[in-house]
Amino acid sequence: MHRAAPNIYDGELVDMMPGLTADLKRVARTQHHVAMYTGNGHAAWEAALANVIRPGDKVLVPATGRFGVGWGEMAKGIGAEVDLLDFGLHSPMDMDRISEVLKADKAHEIKAVLGVHVDTSTSIRNDIPALRAVIDAADHPALLMADCIASLGCDLFEMDDWGVDVMVTGCQKGLMVPPGMSFVFFNDKADAARASMPRVSWYWDWSPRAHAEEFFQYHGGTAPTHHLYGLRTALDMIHAEGIEAVWARHAVLARAIWAACEAWSEAGSFAMNVTDRAYRSNAVTSLRLEAPKATALRNWVEGQLGLTLGIGLGMAPPKDPAWHGFFRLGHMGHVNGQMIMGLLGGIEAGMRSLNIEHGPGALDAASAVIAEN
């Protein structure tokens, strides 16, 4: 990305776009369509909603963390009626409850179900195929819309095989590019819903972006030039490794992190937010310590080691002292075994320095997972 600004009207930037869109769809595991936006994940949220949801339409939001709730808040912002099923901060979606709501909607007022695959605040990974099955079992026509901002390129995701109609993601996590681009993938059913809309704003309309006849249409104006170069390299890295190998690498490194965290949890207040491994993400791990020890640990490892740990988003109000009892580990994208062992060693050094009680054997447990895989 560190290069002079390119020509935005002709040349290699224009020529790379068909390959970029094809390779993005390979990562999403779809044969359908993708629209690119110069913006963050919230931009993708709004773009997805703006193309298929009218003011007054109802959407169902089964939330398992801050980002599920947030997508629902954005739907309210464009005039939708939001039915929020809040499953809290520690549990995945309850498919039985979702089924009840869909079966009770005899008039099919619910136009879309907004499901977050991995909520990066809680690190809960939801079962998107099961959500599709619930919609189908209720014989409900609602669109299945999936947020894969934290999961794409890290956790297994199969857009077409899982029956996802709309999927949103950003460039800054599994796609390994600095924040600034986001993507909306959509199938023909969703495109038909778009065609029935009375209006969609010129900027958010996914049709010209997904079916561009001129270069400027891909981006609704000037392209995010340097991000495109970064994205090209990131996609080359992913496809050189192979998406199945990328998923497998993330799974091994996640299990190494879990092994260490489970060992630390044997003593003191250290704990994982998600107790059941079946619902843990391979991209992010949400953790807690007795407040204010989590903030103290984050400050120590950043100041002493240059290691940045994530804050505990959405786990407590920002001004509540309990906020200082949560933190997260991001293990997504360009990560390998030595990075993960360095991360875990840094955390253990910080807890030792700060006299934070924790169980023994974490680094041994993590190294054993990596050694075996």
Short mmCIF file of C-alpha atoms in Angstrom, two decimals:
data_model
loop_
_atom_site.label_atom_id
_atom_site.label_comp_id
_atom_site.label_asym_id
_atom_site.label_seq_id
_atom_site.Cartn_x
_atom_site.Cartn_y
_atom_site.Cartn_z
CA MET A 1 0.00 0.00 0.00
CA HIS A 2 2.99 2.32 0.47
CA ARG A 3 3.21 3.77 -3.02
CA ALA A 4 2.47 6.92 -4.98
CA ALA A 5 -1.17 7.61 -5.84
CA PRO A 6 -2.14 5.83 -9.07
CA ASN A 7 -4.16 6.96 -12.04
CA ILE A 8 -7.82 6.52 -11.04
CA TYR A 9 -9.16 6.60 -14.59
CA ASP A 10 -7.04 4.10 -16.47
CA GLY A 11 -4.41 1.39 -16.02
CA GLU A 12 -3.72 -1.31 -13.47
CA LEU A 13 -6.23 -0.15 -10.87
CA VAL A 14 -9.05 -0.42 -13.37
CA ASP A 15 -7.73 -3.71 -14.71
CA MET A 16 -7.56 -5.39 -11.29
CA MET A 17 -11.25 -4.98 -10.41
CA PRO A 18 -12.74 -8.07 -12.10
CA GLY A 19 -10.14 -10.28 -10.41
CA LEU A 20 -10.72 -8.62 -7.04
CA THR A 21 -14.46 -9.23 -7.15
CA ALA A 22 -13.98 -12.84 -8.25
CA ASP A 23 -11.47 -13.54 -5.48
CA LEU A 24 -13.63 -11.88 -2.83
CA LYS A 25 -16.48 -14.19 -3.81
CA ARG A 26 -14.14 -17.16 -3.49
CA VAL A 27 -13.47 -16.23 0.15
CA ALA A 28 -17.20 -15.77 0.81
CA ARG A 29 -17.92 -19.08 -0.92
CA THR A 30 -20.53 -17.60 -3.23
CA GLN A 31 -21.24 -17.60 -6.94
CA HIS A 32 -23.48 -14.55 -6.66
CA HIS A 33 -22.73 -10.84 -6.23
CA VAL A 34 -20.54 -8.46 -4.22
CA ALA A 35 -20.66 -4.69 -3.80
CA MET A 36 -17.74 -2.71 -2.35
CA TYR A 37 -18.05 0.37 -0.14
CA THR A 38 -15.48 2.89 1.06
CA GLY A 39 -16.37 2.66 4.72
CA ASN A 40 -16.22 0.52 7.85
CA GLY A 41 -18.41 -2.37 8.92
CA HIS A 42 -21.18 0.00 9.99
CA ALA A 43 -21.29 1.23 6.38
CA ALA A 44 -21.84 -2.35 5.23
CA TRP A 45 -24.63 -2.73 7.79
CA GLU A 46 -26.43 0.31 6.41
CA ALA A 47 -25.78 -0.60 2.78
CA ALA A 48 -27.25 -4.07 3.27
CA LEU A 49 -30.34 -2.72 5.00
CA ALA A 50 -30.85 0.17 2.59
CA ASN A 51 -31.16 -2.17 -0.38
CA VAL A 52 -33.88 -4.45 0.99
CA ILE A 53 -35.64 -2.79 3.96
CA ARG A 54 -38.26 -0.05 3.64
CA PRO A 55 -39.30 2.29 6.47
CA GLY A 56 -41.93 0.41 8.45
CA ASP A 57 -40.65 -3.05 7.52
CA LYS A 58 -40.06 -5.45 10.40
CA VAL A 59 -36.73 -7.20 11.02
CA LEU A 60 -35.89 -9.88 13.56
CA VAL A 61 -32.59 -9.45 15.43
CA PRO A 62 -31.39 -12.42 17.52
CA ALA A 63 -28.51 -10.74 19.38
CA THR A 64 -25.64 -12.36 21.27
CA GLY A 65 -23.61 -9.25 21.98
CA ARG A 66 -23.10 -5.58 21.30
CA PHE A 67 -22.84 -5.92 17.53
CA GLY A 68 -26.10 -7.77 17.11
CA VAL A 69 -27.83 -5.05 19.11
CA GLY A 70 -25.97 -2.42 17.08
CA TRP A 71 -27.14 -3.77 13.73
CA GLY A 72 -30.68 -3.62 15.06
CA GLU A 73 -30.16 -0.02 16.14
CA MET A 74 -29.03 0.84 12.62
CA ALA A 75 -32.15 -0.82 11.23
CA LYS A 76 -34.23 1.41 13.52
CA GLY A 77 -32.29 4.38 12.18
CA ILE A 78 -33.56 3.76 8.65
CA GLY A 79 -37.13 3.39 9.89
CA ALA A 80 -37.47 -0.36 10.37
CA GLU A 81 -39.47 -1.93 13.18
CA VAL A 82 -37.03 -4.11 15.13
CA ASP A 83 -37.98 -7.25 17.04
CA LEU A 84 -34.95 -7.81 19.28
CA LEU A 85 -34.34 -11.23 20.83
CA ASP A 86 -31.49 -10.54 23.23
CA PHE A 87 -29.78 -13.77 24.29
CA GLY A 88 -27.35 -11.99 26.58
CA LEU A 89 -23.56 -11.93 26.59
CA HIS A 90 -22.67 -15.57 27.27
CA SER A 91 -24.99 -17.76 25.18
CA PRO A 92 -25.55 -18.41 21.47
CA MET A 93 -28.86 -17.93 19.70
CA ASP A 94 -31.73 -20.07 20.98
CA MET A 95 -33.16 -21.53 17.78
CA ASP A 96 -36.37 -22.64 19.50
CA ARG A 97 -37.21 -19.07 20.49
CA ILE A 98 -36.44 -17.81 17.00
CA SER A 99 -38.63 -20.55 15.55
CA GLU A 100 -41.53 -19.50 17.79
CA VAL A 101 -41.32 -15.91 16.57
CA LEU A 102 -41.16 -16.88 12.90
CA LYS A 103 -44.02 -19.37 13.12
CA ALA A 104 -46.15 -16.78 14.91
CA ASP A 105 -45.58 -14.31 12.06
CA LYS A 106 -48.42 -15.66 9.92
CA ALA A 107 -48.60 -12.47 7.84
CA HIS A 108 -44.87 -12.64 7.07
CA GLU A 109 -44.29 -9.11 8.31
CA ILE A 110 -40.67 -9.96 9.16
CA LYS A 111 -38.69 -9.13 6.05
CA ALA A 112 -35.23 -10.14 7.27
CA VAL A 113 -33.43 -11.95 10.08
CA LEU A 114 -30.19 -10.18 11.04
CA GLY A 115 -27.79 -12.81 12.41
CA VAL A 116 -24.26 -12.04 13.56
CA HIS A 117 -22.01 -15.02 12.81
CA VAL A 118 -19.33 -14.01 15.33
CA ASP A 119 -20.07 -11.15 17.69
CA THR A 120 -16.65 -9.68 18.34
CA SER A 121 -17.75 -8.20 21.68
CA THR A 122 -18.61 -11.55 23.27
CA SER A 123 -16.68 -13.87 20.89
CA ILE A 124 -19.79 -16.04 20.54
CA ARG A 125 -19.98 -17.92 17.23
CA ASN A 126 -23.53 -18.59 16.13
CA ASP A 127 -24.80 -21.51 14.05
CA ILE A 128 -25.84 -19.84 10.80
CA PRO A 129 -26.87 -23.11 9.05
CA ALA A 130 -29.20 -23.82 11.99
CA LEU A 131 -30.67 -20.34 11.65
CA ARG A 132 -31.33 -21.03 7.97
CA ALA A 133 -32.97 -24.33 8.88
CA VAL A 134 -35.27 -22.59 11.37
CA ILE A 135 -36.37 -20.07 8.75
CA ASP A 136 -37.02 -22.87 6.26
CA ALA A 137 -38.87 -25.03 8.78
CA ALA A 138 -41.21 -22.13 9.48
CA ASP A 139 -41.75 -21.79 5.71
CA HIS A 140 -40.92 -18.11 6.14
CA PRO A 141 -39.77 -15.91 3.23
CA ALA A 142 -37.57 -13.60 5.34
CA LEU A 143 -34.09 -12.89 4.04
CA LEU A 144 -31.25 -14.34 6.08
CA MET A 145 -28.66 -11.61 6.54
CA ALA A 146 -25.34 -12.51 8.18
CA ASP A 147 -22.72 -10.25 9.73
CA CYS A 148 -19.32 -11.86 9.09
CA ILE A 149 -17.22 -8.80 9.92
CA ALA A 150 -15.29 -10.69 12.60
CA SER A 151 -15.42 -14.12 11.05
CA LEU A 152 -14.81 -14.04 7.29
CA GLY A 153 -11.48 -15.63 6.45
CA CYS A 154 -11.13 -17.01 9.99
CA ASP A 155 -14.13 -19.17 10.89
CA LEU A 156 -15.70 -21.62 8.45
CA PHE A 157 -18.35 -19.84 6.39
CA GLU A 158 -20.20 -21.09 3.31
CA MET A 159 -22.54 -18.41 1.98
CA ASP A 160 -24.22 -20.40 -0.78
CA ASP A 161 -24.24 -23.80 0.89
CA TRP A 162 -25.65 -22.31 4.10
CA GLY A 163 -28.40 -20.41 2.27
CA VAL A 164 -27.34 -16.93 3.33
CA ASP A 165 -29.07 -14.25 1.25
CA VAL A 166 -26.99 -11.22 2.31
CA MET A 167 -23.60 -11.16 4.03
CA VAL A 168 -21.60 -8.16 5.23
CA THR A 169 -17.94 -7.92 6.16
CA GLY A 170 -15.06 -5.47 6.47
CA CYS A 171 -11.50 -5.48 5.22
CA GLN A 172 -9.70 -5.05 8.53
CA LYS A 173 -9.91 -8.48 10.16
CA GLY A 174 -9.66 -11.77 8.29
CA LEU A 175 -8.98 -9.85 5.08
CA MET A 176 -5.93 -8.21 6.73
CA VAL A 177 -6.24 -4.69 5.24
CA PRO A 178 -6.34 -1.51 7.38
CA PRO A 179 -9.90 -0.30 8.10
CA GLY A 180 -11.60 1.60 5.33
CA MET A 181 -13.41 -0.82 3.00
CA SER A 182 -16.47 -3.00 3.50
CA PHE A 183 -18.40 -5.45 1.36
CA VAL A 184 -21.97 -6.63 0.89
CA PHE A 185 -22.47 -10.03 -0.75
CA PHE A 186 -25.97 -10.88 -1.94
CA ASN A 187 -27.76 -13.58 -3.89
CA ASP A 188 -30.51 -13.42 -6.50
CA LYS A 189 -33.31 -13.60 -3.92
CA ALA A 190 -31.91 -10.51 -2.20
CA ASP A 191 -31.40 -8.81 -5.56
CA ALA A 192 -35.08 -9.41 -6.35
CA ALA A 193 -35.98 -7.77 -3.03
CA ARG A 194 -33.80 -4.82 -4.05
CA ALA A 195 -35.64 -4.59 -7.39
CA SER A 196 -38.96 -4.28 -5.55
CA MET A 197 -37.83 -1.32 -3.46
CA PRO A 198 -39.53 1.99 -4.30
CA ARG A 199 -36.19 3.76 -3.95
CA VAL A 200 -32.60 3.20 -2.83
CA SER A 201 -30.19 6.09 -2.41
CA TRP A 202 -27.74 6.47 -5.28
CA TYR A 203 -24.76 5.98 -2.96
CA TRP A 204 -25.94 2.86 -1.11
CA ASP A 205 -27.45 1.13 -4.15
CA TRP A 206 -25.59 -2.14 -4.59
CA SER A 207 -26.67 -2.69 -8.22
CA PRO A 208 -24.15 -0.43 -10.03
CA ARG A 209 -21.39 -1.48 -7.66
CA ALA A 210 -21.96 -5.19 -8.25
CA HIS A 211 -22.57 -4.82 -11.98
CA ALA A 212 -20.27 -1.92 -12.85
CA GLU A 213 -20.04 -0.85 -16.44
CA GLU A 214 -17.57 1.93 -15.66
CA PHE A 215 -14.78 1.95 -13.07
CA PHE A 216 -16.26 4.70 -10.86
CA GLN A 217 -19.41 2.63 -10.32
CA TYR A 218 -17.54 -0.01 -8.30
CA HIS A 219 -17.00 2.56 -5.54
CA GLY A 220 -19.72 5.18 -6.04
CA GLY A 221 -17.06 7.69 -7.06
CA THR A 222 -13.34 7.86 -6.33
CA ALA A 223 -11.85 4.47 -5.48
CA PRO A 224 -10.07 3.72 -2.16
CA THR A 225 -6.93 3.32 -4.25
CA HIS A 226 -4.35 2.09 -1.75
CA HIS A 227 -6.81 -0.19 -0.01
CA LEU A 228 -7.35 -1.93 -3.33
CA TYR A 229 -3.64 -2.67 -3.59
CA GLY A 230 -3.65 -4.01 -0.05
CA LEU A 231 -6.73 -6.10 -0.73
CA ARG A 232 -5.15 -7.56 -3.86
CA THR A 233 -2.14 -8.74 -1.84
CA ALA A 234 -4.32 -10.04 1.00
CA LEU A 235 -6.44 -12.11 -1.38
CA ASP A 236 -3.31 -13.45 -3.06
CA MET A 237 -2.05 -14.59 0.38
CA ILE A 238 -5.36 -16.25 1.24
CA HIS A 239 -5.67 -18.12 -2.03
CA ALA A 240 -2.00 -19.15 -2.05
CA GLU A 241 -2.55 -20.81 1.33
CA GLY A 242 -6.03 -22.06 0.39
CA ILE A 243 -9.16 -21.05 2.30
CA GLU A 244 -9.54 -24.48 3.90
CA ALA A 245 -5.95 -24.24 5.18
CA VAL A 246 -6.66 -20.71 6.44
CA TRP A 247 -9.65 -22.01 8.41
CA ALA A 248 -7.56 -24.91 9.78
CA ARG A 249 -4.73 -22.59 10.86
CA HIS A 250 -7.13 -20.32 12.72
CA ALA A 251 -8.74 -23.34 14.39
CA VAL A 252 -5.42 -24.67 15.70
CA LEU A 253 -4.26 -21.29 16.98
CA ALA A 254 -7.63 -20.67 18.62
CA ARG A 255 -7.43 -24.02 20.42
CA ALA A 256 -3.96 -23.09 21.65
CA ILE A 257 -5.33 -19.85 23.08
CA TRP A 258 -8.27 -21.67 24.66
CA ALA A 259 -5.93 -24.21 26.26
CA ALA A 260 -3.89 -21.43 27.83
CA CYS A 261 -6.94 -19.51 28.99
CA GLU A 262 -8.54 -22.61 30.47
CA ALA A 263 -5.33 -23.26 32.42
CA TRP A 264 -5.21 -19.68 33.71
CA SER A 265 -8.86 -20.03 34.73
CA GLU A 266 -8.00 -22.75 37.25
CA ALA A 267 -7.18 -20.11 39.88
CA GLY A 268 -8.17 -16.52 40.59
CA SER A 269 -10.76 -14.54 38.67
CA PHE A 270 -9.49 -15.19 35.13
CA ALA A 271 -12.34 -16.60 33.00
CA MET A 272 -13.44 -17.09 29.41
CA ASN A 273 -16.70 -15.49 28.36
CA VAL A 274 -17.82 -18.53 26.33
CA THR A 275 -17.59 -21.77 28.28
CA ASP A 276 -18.68 -24.15 25.52
CA ARG A 277 -15.99 -24.62 22.87
CA ALA A 278 -18.64 -25.32 20.24
CA TYR A 279 -19.71 -21.67 20.37
CA ARG A 280 -16.26 -20.02 20.52
CA SER A 281 -14.92 -18.10 17.57
CA ASN A 282 -11.59 -18.92 15.96
CA ALA A 283 -11.03 -15.20 15.39
CA VAL A 284 -11.51 -13.51 18.77
CA THR A 285 -11.65 -14.53 22.44
CA SER A 286 -13.48 -12.49 25.07
CA LEU A 287 -12.08 -12.72 28.61
CA ARG A 288 -12.61 -11.29 32.07
CA LEU A 289 -10.72 -10.60 35.27
CA GLU A 290 -11.83 -9.03 38.52
CA ALA A 291 -12.05 -5.27 37.86
CA PRO A 292 -9.85 -3.26 37.46
CA LYS A 293 -7.29 -6.00 36.74
CA ALA A 294 -8.15 -6.36 33.04
CA THR A 295 -7.37 -2.71 32.35
CA ALA A 296 -4.24 -2.92 34.47
CA LEU A 297 -3.08 -5.92 32.45
CA ARG A 298 -3.81 -4.24 29.13
CA ASN A 299 -1.89 -1.16 30.20
CA TRP A 300 1.09 -3.20 31.44
CA VAL A 301 1.55 -5.35 28.35
CA GLU A 302 1.17 -2.37 26.03
CA GLY A 303 3.57 -0.18 27.99
CA GLN A 304 6.18 -2.84 28.76
CA LEU A 305 5.95 -5.16 25.75
CA GLY A 306 4.28 -3.19 22.95
CA LEU A 307 1.45 -5.74 22.97
CA THR A 308 -2.06 -4.35 22.48
CA LEU A 309 -5.02 -6.30 23.88
CA GLY A 310 -8.59 -5.42 22.95
CA ILE A 311 -10.94 -3.62 25.29
CA GLY A 312 -14.09 -5.31 26.54
CA LEU A 313 -16.67 -3.86 24.17
CA GLY A 314 -20.27 -3.96 25.32
CA MET A 315 -19.64 -6.09 28.41
CA ALA A 316 -20.35 -3.21 30.82
CA PRO A 317 -21.24 0.48 30.42
CA PRO A 318 -18.08 2.56 29.74
CA LYS A 319 -18.33 4.58 32.98
CA ASP A 320 -19.17 1.57 35.13
CA PRO A 321 -16.12 0.38 37.15
CA ALA A 322 -16.99 -3.16 35.99
CA TRP A 323 -15.83 -2.09 32.49
CA HIS A 324 -12.25 -2.55 33.72
CA GLY A 325 -12.81 -6.27 34.20
CA PHE A 326 -13.00 -7.27 30.52
CA PHE A 327 -10.59 -7.63 27.59
CA ARG A 328 -10.30 -9.51 24.30
CA LEU A 329 -7.71 -11.28 22.21
CA GLY A 330 -7.82 -10.90 18.43
CA HIS A 331 -6.27 -13.84 16.55
CA MET A 332 -7.29 -13.28 12.97
CA GLY A 333 -5.69 -12.88 9.59
CA HIS A 334 -1.90 -12.93 9.33
CA VAL A 335 -1.16 -14.86 12.53
CA ASN A 336 1.02 -17.88 13.17
CA GLY A 337 2.23 -20.03 16.05
CA GLN A 338 5.11 -17.87 17.17
CA MET A 339 2.85 -14.79 17.28
CA ILE A 340 0.32 -16.64 19.43
CA MET A 341 2.97 -17.99 21.78
CA GLY A 342 4.35 -14.44 22.08
CA LEU A 343 0.87 -13.12 22.86
CA LEU A 344 0.29 -15.73 25.56
CA GLY A 345 3.76 -15.30 27.03
CA GLY A 346 3.19 -11.55 27.22
CA ILE A 347 -0.08 -11.98 29.06
CA GLU A 348 1.49 -14.39 31.53
CA ALA A 349 4.39 -11.98 32.13
CA GLY A 350 1.91 -9.21 32.79
CA MET A 351 -0.10 -11.24 35.27
CA ARG A 352 3.07 -12.23 37.09
CA SER A 353 4.29 -8.66 37.27
CA LEU A 354 0.92 -7.41 38.53
CA ASN A 355 0.47 -10.32 40.96
CA ILE A 356 -2.77 -11.36 39.27
CA GLU A 357 -3.65 -14.83 40.49
CA HIS A 358 -3.91 -17.41 37.70
CA GLY A 359 -3.60 -21.13 37.15
CA PRO A 360 -0.31 -22.75 36.05
CA GLY A 361 0.69 -24.57 32.88
CA ALA A 362 -0.88 -22.25 30.29
CA LEU A 363 2.10 -21.96 27.99
CA ASP A 364 2.75 -25.69 28.14
CA ALA A 365 -0.88 -26.37 27.23
CA ALA A 366 -0.79 -23.95 24.29
CA SER A 367 2.51 -25.28 22.94
CA ALA A 368 1.18 -28.84 23.14
CA VAL A 369 -1.76 -27.91 20.91
CA ILE A 370 0.52 -26.32 18.34
CA ALA A 371 3.01 -29.22 18.52
CA GLU A 372 0.27 -31.79 17.93
CA ASN A 373 -1.23 -29.91 14.96
#
